[in-house]
Tab-separated table of N, CA and C in Angstrom:
chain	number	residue	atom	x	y	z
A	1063	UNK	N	0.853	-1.184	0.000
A	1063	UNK	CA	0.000	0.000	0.000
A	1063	UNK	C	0.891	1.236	0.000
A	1064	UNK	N	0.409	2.062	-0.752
A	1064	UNK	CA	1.323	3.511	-0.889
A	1064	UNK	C	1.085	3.937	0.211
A	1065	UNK	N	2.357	4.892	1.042
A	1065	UNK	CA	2.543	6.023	1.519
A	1065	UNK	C	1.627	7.058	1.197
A	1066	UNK	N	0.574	7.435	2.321
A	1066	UNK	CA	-0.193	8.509	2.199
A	1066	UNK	C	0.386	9.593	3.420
A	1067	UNK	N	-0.091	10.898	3.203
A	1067	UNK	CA	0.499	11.903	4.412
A	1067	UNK	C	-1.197	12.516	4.762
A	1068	UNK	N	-1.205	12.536	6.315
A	1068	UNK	CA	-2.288	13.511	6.086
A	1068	UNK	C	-1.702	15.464	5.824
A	1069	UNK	N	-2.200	16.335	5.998
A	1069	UNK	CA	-1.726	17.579	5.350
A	1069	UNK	C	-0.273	17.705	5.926
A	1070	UNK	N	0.599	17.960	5.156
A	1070	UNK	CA	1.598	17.799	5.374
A	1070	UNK	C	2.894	18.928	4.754
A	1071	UNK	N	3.898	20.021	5.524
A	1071	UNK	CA	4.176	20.855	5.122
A	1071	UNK	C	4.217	21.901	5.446
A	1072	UNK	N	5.151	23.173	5.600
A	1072	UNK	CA	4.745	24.371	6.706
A	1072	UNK	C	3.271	24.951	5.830
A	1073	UNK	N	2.708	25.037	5.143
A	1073	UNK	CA	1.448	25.482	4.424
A	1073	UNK	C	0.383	24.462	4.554
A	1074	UNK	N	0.580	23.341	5.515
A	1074	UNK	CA	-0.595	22.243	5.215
A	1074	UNK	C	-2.134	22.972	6.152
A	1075	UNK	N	-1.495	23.679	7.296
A	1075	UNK	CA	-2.960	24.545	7.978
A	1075	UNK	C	-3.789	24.901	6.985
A	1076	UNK	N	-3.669	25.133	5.754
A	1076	UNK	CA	-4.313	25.974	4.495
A	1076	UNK	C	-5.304	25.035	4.072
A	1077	UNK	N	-4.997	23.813	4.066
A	1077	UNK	CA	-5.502	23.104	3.723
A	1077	UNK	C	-6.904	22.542	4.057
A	1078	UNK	N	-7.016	22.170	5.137
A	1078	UNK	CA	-7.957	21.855	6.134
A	1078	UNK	C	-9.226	21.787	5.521
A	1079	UNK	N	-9.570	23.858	5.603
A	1079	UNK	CA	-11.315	24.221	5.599
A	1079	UNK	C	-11.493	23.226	4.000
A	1080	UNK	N	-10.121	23.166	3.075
A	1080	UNK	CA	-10.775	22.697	1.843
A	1080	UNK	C	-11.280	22.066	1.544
A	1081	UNK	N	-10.481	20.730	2.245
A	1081	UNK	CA	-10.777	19.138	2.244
A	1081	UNK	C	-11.778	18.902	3.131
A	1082	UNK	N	-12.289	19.876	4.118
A	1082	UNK	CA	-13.522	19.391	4.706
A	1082	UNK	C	-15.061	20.047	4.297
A	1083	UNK	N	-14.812	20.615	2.682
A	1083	UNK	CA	-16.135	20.922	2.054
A	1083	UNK	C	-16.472	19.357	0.995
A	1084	UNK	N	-17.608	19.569	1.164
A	1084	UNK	CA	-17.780	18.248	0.700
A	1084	UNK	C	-17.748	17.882	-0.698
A	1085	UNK	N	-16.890	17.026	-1.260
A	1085	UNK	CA	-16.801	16.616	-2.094
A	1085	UNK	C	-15.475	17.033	-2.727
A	1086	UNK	N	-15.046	17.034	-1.833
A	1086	UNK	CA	-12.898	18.265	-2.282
A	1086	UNK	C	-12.406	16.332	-1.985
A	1087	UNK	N	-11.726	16.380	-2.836
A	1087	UNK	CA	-10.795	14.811	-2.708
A	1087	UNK	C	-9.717	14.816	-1.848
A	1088	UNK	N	-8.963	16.206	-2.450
A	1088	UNK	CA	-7.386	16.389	-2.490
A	1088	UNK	C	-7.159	18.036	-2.646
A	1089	UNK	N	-6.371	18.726	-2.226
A	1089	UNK	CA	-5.747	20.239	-1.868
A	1089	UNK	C	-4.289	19.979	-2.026
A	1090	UNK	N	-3.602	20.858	-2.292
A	1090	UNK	CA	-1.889	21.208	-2.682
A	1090	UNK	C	-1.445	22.617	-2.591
A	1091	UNK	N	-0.569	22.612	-2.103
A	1091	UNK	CA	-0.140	24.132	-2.770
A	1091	UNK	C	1.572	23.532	-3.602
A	1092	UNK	N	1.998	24.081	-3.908
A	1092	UNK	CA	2.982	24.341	-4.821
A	1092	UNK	C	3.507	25.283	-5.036
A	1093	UNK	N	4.501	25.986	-5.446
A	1093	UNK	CA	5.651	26.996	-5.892
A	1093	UNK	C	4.902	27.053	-7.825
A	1094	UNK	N	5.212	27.846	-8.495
A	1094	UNK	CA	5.393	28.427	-9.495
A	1094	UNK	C	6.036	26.974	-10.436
A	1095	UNK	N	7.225	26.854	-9.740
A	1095	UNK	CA	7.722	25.698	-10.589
A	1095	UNK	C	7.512	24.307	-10.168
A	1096	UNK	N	6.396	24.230	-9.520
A	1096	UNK	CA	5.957	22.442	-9.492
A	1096	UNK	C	6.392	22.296	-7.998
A	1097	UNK	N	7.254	22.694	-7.188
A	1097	UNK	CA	7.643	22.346	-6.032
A	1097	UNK	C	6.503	22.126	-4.906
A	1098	UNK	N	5.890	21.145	-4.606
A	1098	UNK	CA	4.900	20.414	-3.111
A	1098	UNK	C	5.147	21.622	-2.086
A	1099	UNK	N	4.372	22.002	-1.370
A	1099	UNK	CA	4.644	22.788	-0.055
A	1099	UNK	C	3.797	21.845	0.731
A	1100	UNK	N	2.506	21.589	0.296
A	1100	UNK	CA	2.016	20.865	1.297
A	1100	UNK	C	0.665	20.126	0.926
A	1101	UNK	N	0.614	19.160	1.068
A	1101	UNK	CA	-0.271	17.822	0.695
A	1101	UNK	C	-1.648	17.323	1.704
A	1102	UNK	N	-2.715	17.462	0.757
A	1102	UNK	CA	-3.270	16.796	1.726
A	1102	UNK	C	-3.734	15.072	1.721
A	1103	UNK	N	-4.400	15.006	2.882
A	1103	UNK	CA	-4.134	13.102	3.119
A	1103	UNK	C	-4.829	12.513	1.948
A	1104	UNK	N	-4.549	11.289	2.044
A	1104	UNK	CA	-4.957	10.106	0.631
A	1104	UNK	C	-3.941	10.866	-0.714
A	1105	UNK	N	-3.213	11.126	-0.780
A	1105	UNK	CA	-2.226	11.534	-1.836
A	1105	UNK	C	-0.650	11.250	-1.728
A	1106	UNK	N	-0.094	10.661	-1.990
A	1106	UNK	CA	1.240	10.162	-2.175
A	1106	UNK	C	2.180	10.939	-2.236
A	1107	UNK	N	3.384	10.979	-1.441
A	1107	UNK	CA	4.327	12.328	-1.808
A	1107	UNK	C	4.611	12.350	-3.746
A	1108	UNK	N	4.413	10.959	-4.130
A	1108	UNK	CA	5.257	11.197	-5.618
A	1108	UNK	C	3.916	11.194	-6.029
A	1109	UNK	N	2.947	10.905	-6.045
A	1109	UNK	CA	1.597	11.539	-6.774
A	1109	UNK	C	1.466	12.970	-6.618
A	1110	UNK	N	1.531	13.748	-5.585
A	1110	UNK	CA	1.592	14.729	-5.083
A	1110	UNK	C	2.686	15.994	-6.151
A	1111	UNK	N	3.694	15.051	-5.786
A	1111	UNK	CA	4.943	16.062	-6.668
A	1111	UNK	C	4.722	15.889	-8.621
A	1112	UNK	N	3.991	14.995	-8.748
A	1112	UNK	CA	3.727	14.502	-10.558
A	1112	UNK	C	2.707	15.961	-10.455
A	1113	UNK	N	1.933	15.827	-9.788
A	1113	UNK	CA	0.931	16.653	-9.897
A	1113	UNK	C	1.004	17.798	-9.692
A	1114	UNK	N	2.235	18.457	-8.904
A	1114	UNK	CA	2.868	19.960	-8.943
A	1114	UNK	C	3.189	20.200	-10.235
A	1115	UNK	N	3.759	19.148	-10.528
A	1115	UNK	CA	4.951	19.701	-12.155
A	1115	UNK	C	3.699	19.870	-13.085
A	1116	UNK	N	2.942	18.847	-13.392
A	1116	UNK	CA	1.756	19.083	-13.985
A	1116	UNK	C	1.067	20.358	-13.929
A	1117	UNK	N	0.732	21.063	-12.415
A	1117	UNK	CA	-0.081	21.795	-12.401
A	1117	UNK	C	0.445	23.132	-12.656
A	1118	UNK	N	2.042	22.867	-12.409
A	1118	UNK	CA	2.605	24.228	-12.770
A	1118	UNK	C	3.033	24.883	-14.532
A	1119	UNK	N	2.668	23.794	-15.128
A	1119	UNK	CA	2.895	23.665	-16.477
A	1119	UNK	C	1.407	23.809	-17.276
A	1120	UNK	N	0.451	23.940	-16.612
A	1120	UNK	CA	-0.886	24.338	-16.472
A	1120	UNK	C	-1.384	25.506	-16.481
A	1121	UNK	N	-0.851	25.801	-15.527
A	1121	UNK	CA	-1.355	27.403	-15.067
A	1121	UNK	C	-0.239	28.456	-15.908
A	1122	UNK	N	1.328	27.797	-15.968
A	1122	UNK	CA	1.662	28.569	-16.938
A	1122	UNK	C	0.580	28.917	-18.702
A	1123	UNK	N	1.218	27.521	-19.101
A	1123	UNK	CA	0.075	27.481	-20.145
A	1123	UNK	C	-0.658	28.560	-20.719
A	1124	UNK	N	-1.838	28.210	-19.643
A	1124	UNK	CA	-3.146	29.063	-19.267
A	1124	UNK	C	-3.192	30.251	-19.409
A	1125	UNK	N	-1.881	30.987	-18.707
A	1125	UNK	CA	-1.525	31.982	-18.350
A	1125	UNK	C	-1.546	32.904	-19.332
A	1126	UNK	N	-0.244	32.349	-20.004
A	1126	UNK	CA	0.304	32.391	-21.155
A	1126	UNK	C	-1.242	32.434	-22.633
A	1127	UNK	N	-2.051	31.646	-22.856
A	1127	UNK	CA	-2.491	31.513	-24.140
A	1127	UNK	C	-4.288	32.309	-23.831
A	1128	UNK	N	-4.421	32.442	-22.477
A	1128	UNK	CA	-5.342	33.557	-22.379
A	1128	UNK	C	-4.889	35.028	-22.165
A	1129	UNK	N	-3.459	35.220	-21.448
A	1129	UNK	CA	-2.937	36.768	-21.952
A	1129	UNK	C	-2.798	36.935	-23.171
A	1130	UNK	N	-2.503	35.756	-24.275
A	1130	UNK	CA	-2.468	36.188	-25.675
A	1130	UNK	C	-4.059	36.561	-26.011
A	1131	UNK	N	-4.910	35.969	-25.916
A	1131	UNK	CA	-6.431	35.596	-26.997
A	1131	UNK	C	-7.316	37.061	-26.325
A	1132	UNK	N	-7.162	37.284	-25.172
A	1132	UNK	CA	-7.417	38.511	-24.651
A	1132	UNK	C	-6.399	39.871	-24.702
A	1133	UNK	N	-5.346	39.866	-25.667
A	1133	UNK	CA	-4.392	40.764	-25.308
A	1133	UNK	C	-3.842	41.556	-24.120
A	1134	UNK	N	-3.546	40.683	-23.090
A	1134	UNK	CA	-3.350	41.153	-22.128
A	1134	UNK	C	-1.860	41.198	-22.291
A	1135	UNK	N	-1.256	42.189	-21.248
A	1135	UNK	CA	0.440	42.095	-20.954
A	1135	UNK	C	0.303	40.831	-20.807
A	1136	UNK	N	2.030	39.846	-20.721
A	1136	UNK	CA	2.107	39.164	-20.661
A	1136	UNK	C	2.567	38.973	-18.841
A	1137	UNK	N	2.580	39.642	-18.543
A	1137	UNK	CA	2.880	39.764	-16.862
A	1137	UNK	C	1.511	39.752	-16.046
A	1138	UNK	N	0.112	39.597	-16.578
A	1138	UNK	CA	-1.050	39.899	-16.250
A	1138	UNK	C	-1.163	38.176	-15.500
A	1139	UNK	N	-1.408	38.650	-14.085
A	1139	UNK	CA	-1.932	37.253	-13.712
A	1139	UNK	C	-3.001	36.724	-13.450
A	1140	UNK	N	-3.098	35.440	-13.398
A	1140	UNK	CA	-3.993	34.610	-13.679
A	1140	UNK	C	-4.656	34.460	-12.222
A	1141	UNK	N	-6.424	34.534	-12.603
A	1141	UNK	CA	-6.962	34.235	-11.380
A	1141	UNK	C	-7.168	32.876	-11.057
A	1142	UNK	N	-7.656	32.025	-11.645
A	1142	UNK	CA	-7.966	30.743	-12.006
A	1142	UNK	C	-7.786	30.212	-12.764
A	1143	UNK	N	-7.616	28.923	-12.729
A	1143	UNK	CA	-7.978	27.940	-14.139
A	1143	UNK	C	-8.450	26.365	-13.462
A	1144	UNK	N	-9.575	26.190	-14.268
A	1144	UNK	CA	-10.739	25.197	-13.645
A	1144	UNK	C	-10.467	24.316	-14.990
A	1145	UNK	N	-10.221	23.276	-14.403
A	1145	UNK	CA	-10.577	22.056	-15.200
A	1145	UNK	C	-11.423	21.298	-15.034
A	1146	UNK	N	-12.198	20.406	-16.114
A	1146	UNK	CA	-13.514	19.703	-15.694
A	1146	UNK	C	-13.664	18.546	-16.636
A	1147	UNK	N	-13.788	17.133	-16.005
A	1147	UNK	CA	-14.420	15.866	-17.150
A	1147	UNK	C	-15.128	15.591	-16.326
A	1148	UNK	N	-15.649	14.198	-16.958
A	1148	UNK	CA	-16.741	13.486	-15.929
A	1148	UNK	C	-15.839	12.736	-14.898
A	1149	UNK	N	-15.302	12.996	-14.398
A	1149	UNK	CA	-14.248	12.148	-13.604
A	1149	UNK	C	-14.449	13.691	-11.920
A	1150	UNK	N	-14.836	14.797	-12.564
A	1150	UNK	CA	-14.690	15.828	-11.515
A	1150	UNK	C	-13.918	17.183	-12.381
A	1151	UNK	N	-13.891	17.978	-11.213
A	1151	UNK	CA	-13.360	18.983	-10.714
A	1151	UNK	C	-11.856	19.450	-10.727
A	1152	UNK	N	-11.005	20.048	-10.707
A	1152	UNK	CA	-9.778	20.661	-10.485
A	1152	UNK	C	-9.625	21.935	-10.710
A	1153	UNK	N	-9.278	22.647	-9.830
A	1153	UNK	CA	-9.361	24.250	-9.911
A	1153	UNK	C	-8.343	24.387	-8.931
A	1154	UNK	N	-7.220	25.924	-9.988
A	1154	UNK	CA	-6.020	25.840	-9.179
A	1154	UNK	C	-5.825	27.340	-9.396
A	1155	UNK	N	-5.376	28.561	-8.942
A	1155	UNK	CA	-5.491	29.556	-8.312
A	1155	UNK	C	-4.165	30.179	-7.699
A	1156	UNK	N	-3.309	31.170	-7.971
A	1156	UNK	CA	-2.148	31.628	-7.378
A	1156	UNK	C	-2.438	32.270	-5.495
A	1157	UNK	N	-1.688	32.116	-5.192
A	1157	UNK	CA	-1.822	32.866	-3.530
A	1157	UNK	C	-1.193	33.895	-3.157
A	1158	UNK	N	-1.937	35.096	-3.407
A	1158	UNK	CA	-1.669	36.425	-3.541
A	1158	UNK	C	-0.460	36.750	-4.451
A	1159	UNK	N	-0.782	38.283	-4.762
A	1159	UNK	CA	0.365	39.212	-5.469
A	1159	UNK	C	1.293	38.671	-5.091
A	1160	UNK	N	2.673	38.765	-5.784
A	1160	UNK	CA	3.926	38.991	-5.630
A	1160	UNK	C	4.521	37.417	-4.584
A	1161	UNK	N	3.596	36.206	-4.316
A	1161	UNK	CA	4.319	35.237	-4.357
A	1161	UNK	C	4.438	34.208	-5.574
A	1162	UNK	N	4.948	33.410	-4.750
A	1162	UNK	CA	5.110	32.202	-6.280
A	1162	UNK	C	4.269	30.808	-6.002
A	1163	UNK	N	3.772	30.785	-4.987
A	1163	UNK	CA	2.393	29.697	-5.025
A	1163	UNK	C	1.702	29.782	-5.917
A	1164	UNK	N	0.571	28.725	-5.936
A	1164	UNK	CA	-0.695	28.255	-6.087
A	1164	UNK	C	-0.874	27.418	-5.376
A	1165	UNK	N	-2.390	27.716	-5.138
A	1165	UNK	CA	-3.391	26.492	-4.133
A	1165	UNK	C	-4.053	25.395	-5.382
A	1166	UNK	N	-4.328	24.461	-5.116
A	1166	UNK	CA	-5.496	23.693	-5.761
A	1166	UNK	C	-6.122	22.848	-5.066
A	1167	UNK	N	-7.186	21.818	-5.678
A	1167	UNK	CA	-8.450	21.571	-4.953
A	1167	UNK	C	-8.946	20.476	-5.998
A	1168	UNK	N	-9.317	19.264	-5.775
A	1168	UNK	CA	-9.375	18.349	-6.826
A	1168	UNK	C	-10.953	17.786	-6.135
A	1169	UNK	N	-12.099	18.014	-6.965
A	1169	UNK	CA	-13.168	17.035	-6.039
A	1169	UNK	C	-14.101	16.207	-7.270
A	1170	UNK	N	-15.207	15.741	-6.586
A	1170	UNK	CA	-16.078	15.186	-7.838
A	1170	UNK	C	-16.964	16.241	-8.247
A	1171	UNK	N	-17.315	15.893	-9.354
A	1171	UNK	CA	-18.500	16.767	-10.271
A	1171	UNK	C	-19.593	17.538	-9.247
A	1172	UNK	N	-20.219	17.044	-8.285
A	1172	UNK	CA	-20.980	17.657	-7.966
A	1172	UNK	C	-20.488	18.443	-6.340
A	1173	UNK	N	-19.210	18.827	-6.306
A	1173	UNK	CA	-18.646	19.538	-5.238
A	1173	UNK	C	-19.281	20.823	-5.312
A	1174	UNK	N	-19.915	21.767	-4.865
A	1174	UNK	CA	-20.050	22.977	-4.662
A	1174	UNK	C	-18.797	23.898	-5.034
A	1175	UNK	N	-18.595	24.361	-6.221
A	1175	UNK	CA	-17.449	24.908	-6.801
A	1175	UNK	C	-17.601	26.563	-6.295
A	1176	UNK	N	-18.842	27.242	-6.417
A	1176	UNK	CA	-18.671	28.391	-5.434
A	1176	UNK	C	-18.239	28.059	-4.167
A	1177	UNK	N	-18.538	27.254	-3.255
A	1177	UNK	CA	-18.143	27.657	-1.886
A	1177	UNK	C	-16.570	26.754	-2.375
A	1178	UNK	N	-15.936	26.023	-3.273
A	1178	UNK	CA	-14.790	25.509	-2.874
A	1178	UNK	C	-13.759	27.124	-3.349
A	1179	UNK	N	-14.260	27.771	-4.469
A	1179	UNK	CA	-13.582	28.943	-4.949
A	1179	UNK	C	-13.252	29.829	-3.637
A	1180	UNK	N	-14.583	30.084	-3.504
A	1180	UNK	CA	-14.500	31.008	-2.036
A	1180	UNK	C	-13.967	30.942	-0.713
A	1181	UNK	N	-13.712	29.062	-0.542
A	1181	UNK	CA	-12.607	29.084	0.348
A	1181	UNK	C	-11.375	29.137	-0.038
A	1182	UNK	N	-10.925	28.654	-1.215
A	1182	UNK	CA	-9.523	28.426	-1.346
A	1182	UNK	C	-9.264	30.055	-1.595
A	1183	UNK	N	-10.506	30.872	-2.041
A	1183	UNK	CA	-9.922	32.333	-2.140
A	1183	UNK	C	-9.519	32.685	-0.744
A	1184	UNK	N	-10.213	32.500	-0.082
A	1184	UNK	CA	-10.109	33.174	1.682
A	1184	UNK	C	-8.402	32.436	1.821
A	1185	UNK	N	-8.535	30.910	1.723
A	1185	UNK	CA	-7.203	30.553	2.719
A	1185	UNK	C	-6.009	30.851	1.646
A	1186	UNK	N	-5.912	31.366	0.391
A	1186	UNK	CA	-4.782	31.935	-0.424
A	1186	UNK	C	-4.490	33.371	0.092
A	1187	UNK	N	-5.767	34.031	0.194
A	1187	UNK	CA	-4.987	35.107	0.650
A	1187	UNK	C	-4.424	35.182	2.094
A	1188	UNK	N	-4.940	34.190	3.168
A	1188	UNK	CA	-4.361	33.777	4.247
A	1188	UNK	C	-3.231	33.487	4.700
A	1189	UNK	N	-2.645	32.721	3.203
A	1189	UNK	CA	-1.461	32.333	3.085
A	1189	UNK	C	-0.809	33.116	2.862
A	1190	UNK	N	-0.999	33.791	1.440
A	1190	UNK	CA	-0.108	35.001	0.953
A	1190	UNK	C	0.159	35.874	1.869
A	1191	UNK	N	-0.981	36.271	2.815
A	1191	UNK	CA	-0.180	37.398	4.221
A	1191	UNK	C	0.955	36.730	5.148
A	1192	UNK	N	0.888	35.636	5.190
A	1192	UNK	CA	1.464	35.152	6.218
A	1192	UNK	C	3.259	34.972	5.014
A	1193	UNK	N	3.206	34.514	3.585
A	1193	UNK	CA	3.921	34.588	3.167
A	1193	UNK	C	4.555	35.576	2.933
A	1194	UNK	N	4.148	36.703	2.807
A	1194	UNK	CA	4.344	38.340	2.291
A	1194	UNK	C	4.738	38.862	3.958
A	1195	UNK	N	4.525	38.765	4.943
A	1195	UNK	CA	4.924	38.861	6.312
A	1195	UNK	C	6.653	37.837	6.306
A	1196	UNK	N	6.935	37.612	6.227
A	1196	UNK	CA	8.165	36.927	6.533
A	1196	UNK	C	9.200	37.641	6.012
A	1197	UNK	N	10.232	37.955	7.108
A	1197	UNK	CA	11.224	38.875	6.530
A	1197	UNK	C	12.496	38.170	5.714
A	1198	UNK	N	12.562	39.236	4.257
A	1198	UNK	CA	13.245	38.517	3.779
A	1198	UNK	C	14.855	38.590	4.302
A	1199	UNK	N	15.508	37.476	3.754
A	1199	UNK	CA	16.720	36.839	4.682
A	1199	UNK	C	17.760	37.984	3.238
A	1200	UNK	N	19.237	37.706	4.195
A	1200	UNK	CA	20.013	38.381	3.392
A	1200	UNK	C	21.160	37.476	2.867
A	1201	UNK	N	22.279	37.482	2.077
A	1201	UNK	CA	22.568	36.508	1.521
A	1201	UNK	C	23.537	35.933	2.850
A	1202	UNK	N	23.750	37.112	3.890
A	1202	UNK	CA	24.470	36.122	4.821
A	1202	UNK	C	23.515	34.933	5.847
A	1203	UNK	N	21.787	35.302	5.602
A	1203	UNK	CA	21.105	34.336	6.500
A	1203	UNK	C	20.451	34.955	7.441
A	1204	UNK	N	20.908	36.458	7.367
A	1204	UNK	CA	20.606	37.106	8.490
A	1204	UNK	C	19.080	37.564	8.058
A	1205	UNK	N	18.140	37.852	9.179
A	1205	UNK	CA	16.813	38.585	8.628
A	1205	UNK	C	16.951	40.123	8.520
C-alpha cells in the first residue's frame, strides 16, 4: 500500500477548511515551478509532486495563451484555471500578489465549486499574508 500523508508541510494549515467541504478529494499548494509545499491526506508524496509539475505547467500554459487571446500584458496574472471531465473537478489559483504559489483543490463533479472557490480564495490570501509577512533573509542568512 502507498505512503499517504495527512496535510503535510509548513502550508498544510491551508488546507484543512478545503478538504472538509464536501466533495474536495485532495488540496496542494505548490511553488510556481511544481515544487509540493504541502499535501493533503490520501495523496502520495510522488503523486503529489507529478501533480505539482503538472499543475505548474498548467497554469503557466493558461496563463500564457489567455494573456495572448485577450491581449493582455504578458505579466497579467492569472486568477484561475478550472478544469472539468466526468471524472470531476480541479481548480487551481495563485496565492496572492507577488508570491510564487498556487493552491489547488481536486473534487467530484458535484462539489459545490462556489463555496470551494471562495474558500480556497479566503485561505490563499491567508497564506499570501502570512507569506508576504516573513522577513526577507540576506545573503548572509541574516533577517
Amino acid at each position: 500500500m502507498p505512503e499517504t500523508h495527512e496535510e503535510t508541510g509548513p502550508a498544510a494549515w491551508v488546507l484543512k477548511p478545503i478538504t472538509e467541504i464536501r466533495g474536495v478529494r485532495h488540496a496542494l499548494t505548490m511553488t510556481l515551478d511544481g515544487m509540493v509545499q504541502a499535501i493533503s491526506e490520501d495523496l502520495t508524496k510522488d503523486e503529489a509532486d507529478g501533480i505539482g509539475a503538472m499543475t505548474a505547467a498548467l497554469h503557466s500554459a493558461s496563463r500564457a495563451a489567455t494573456n495572448a487571446v485577450l491581449g493582455a500584458p504578458r505579466s497579467t496574472p492569472l486568477k484561475t484555471v478550472t478544469s472539468h471531465n466526468d471524472r470531476g473537478i480541479y481548480m487551481v489559483m495563485p496565492v496572492g500578489e507577488g508570491t510564487n504559489t498556487l493552491i489547488a483543490a481536486a473534487g467530484d463533479e458535484d462539489m459545490p465549486m462556489g463555496v470551494v472557490a471562495a474558500t480556497m480564495a479566503r485561505q490563499a490570501m491567508k497564506l499570501g499574508e502570512q507569506i508576504m509577512s516573513v522577513p526577507a533573509r540576506t545573503s548572509d542568512g541574516a533577517s
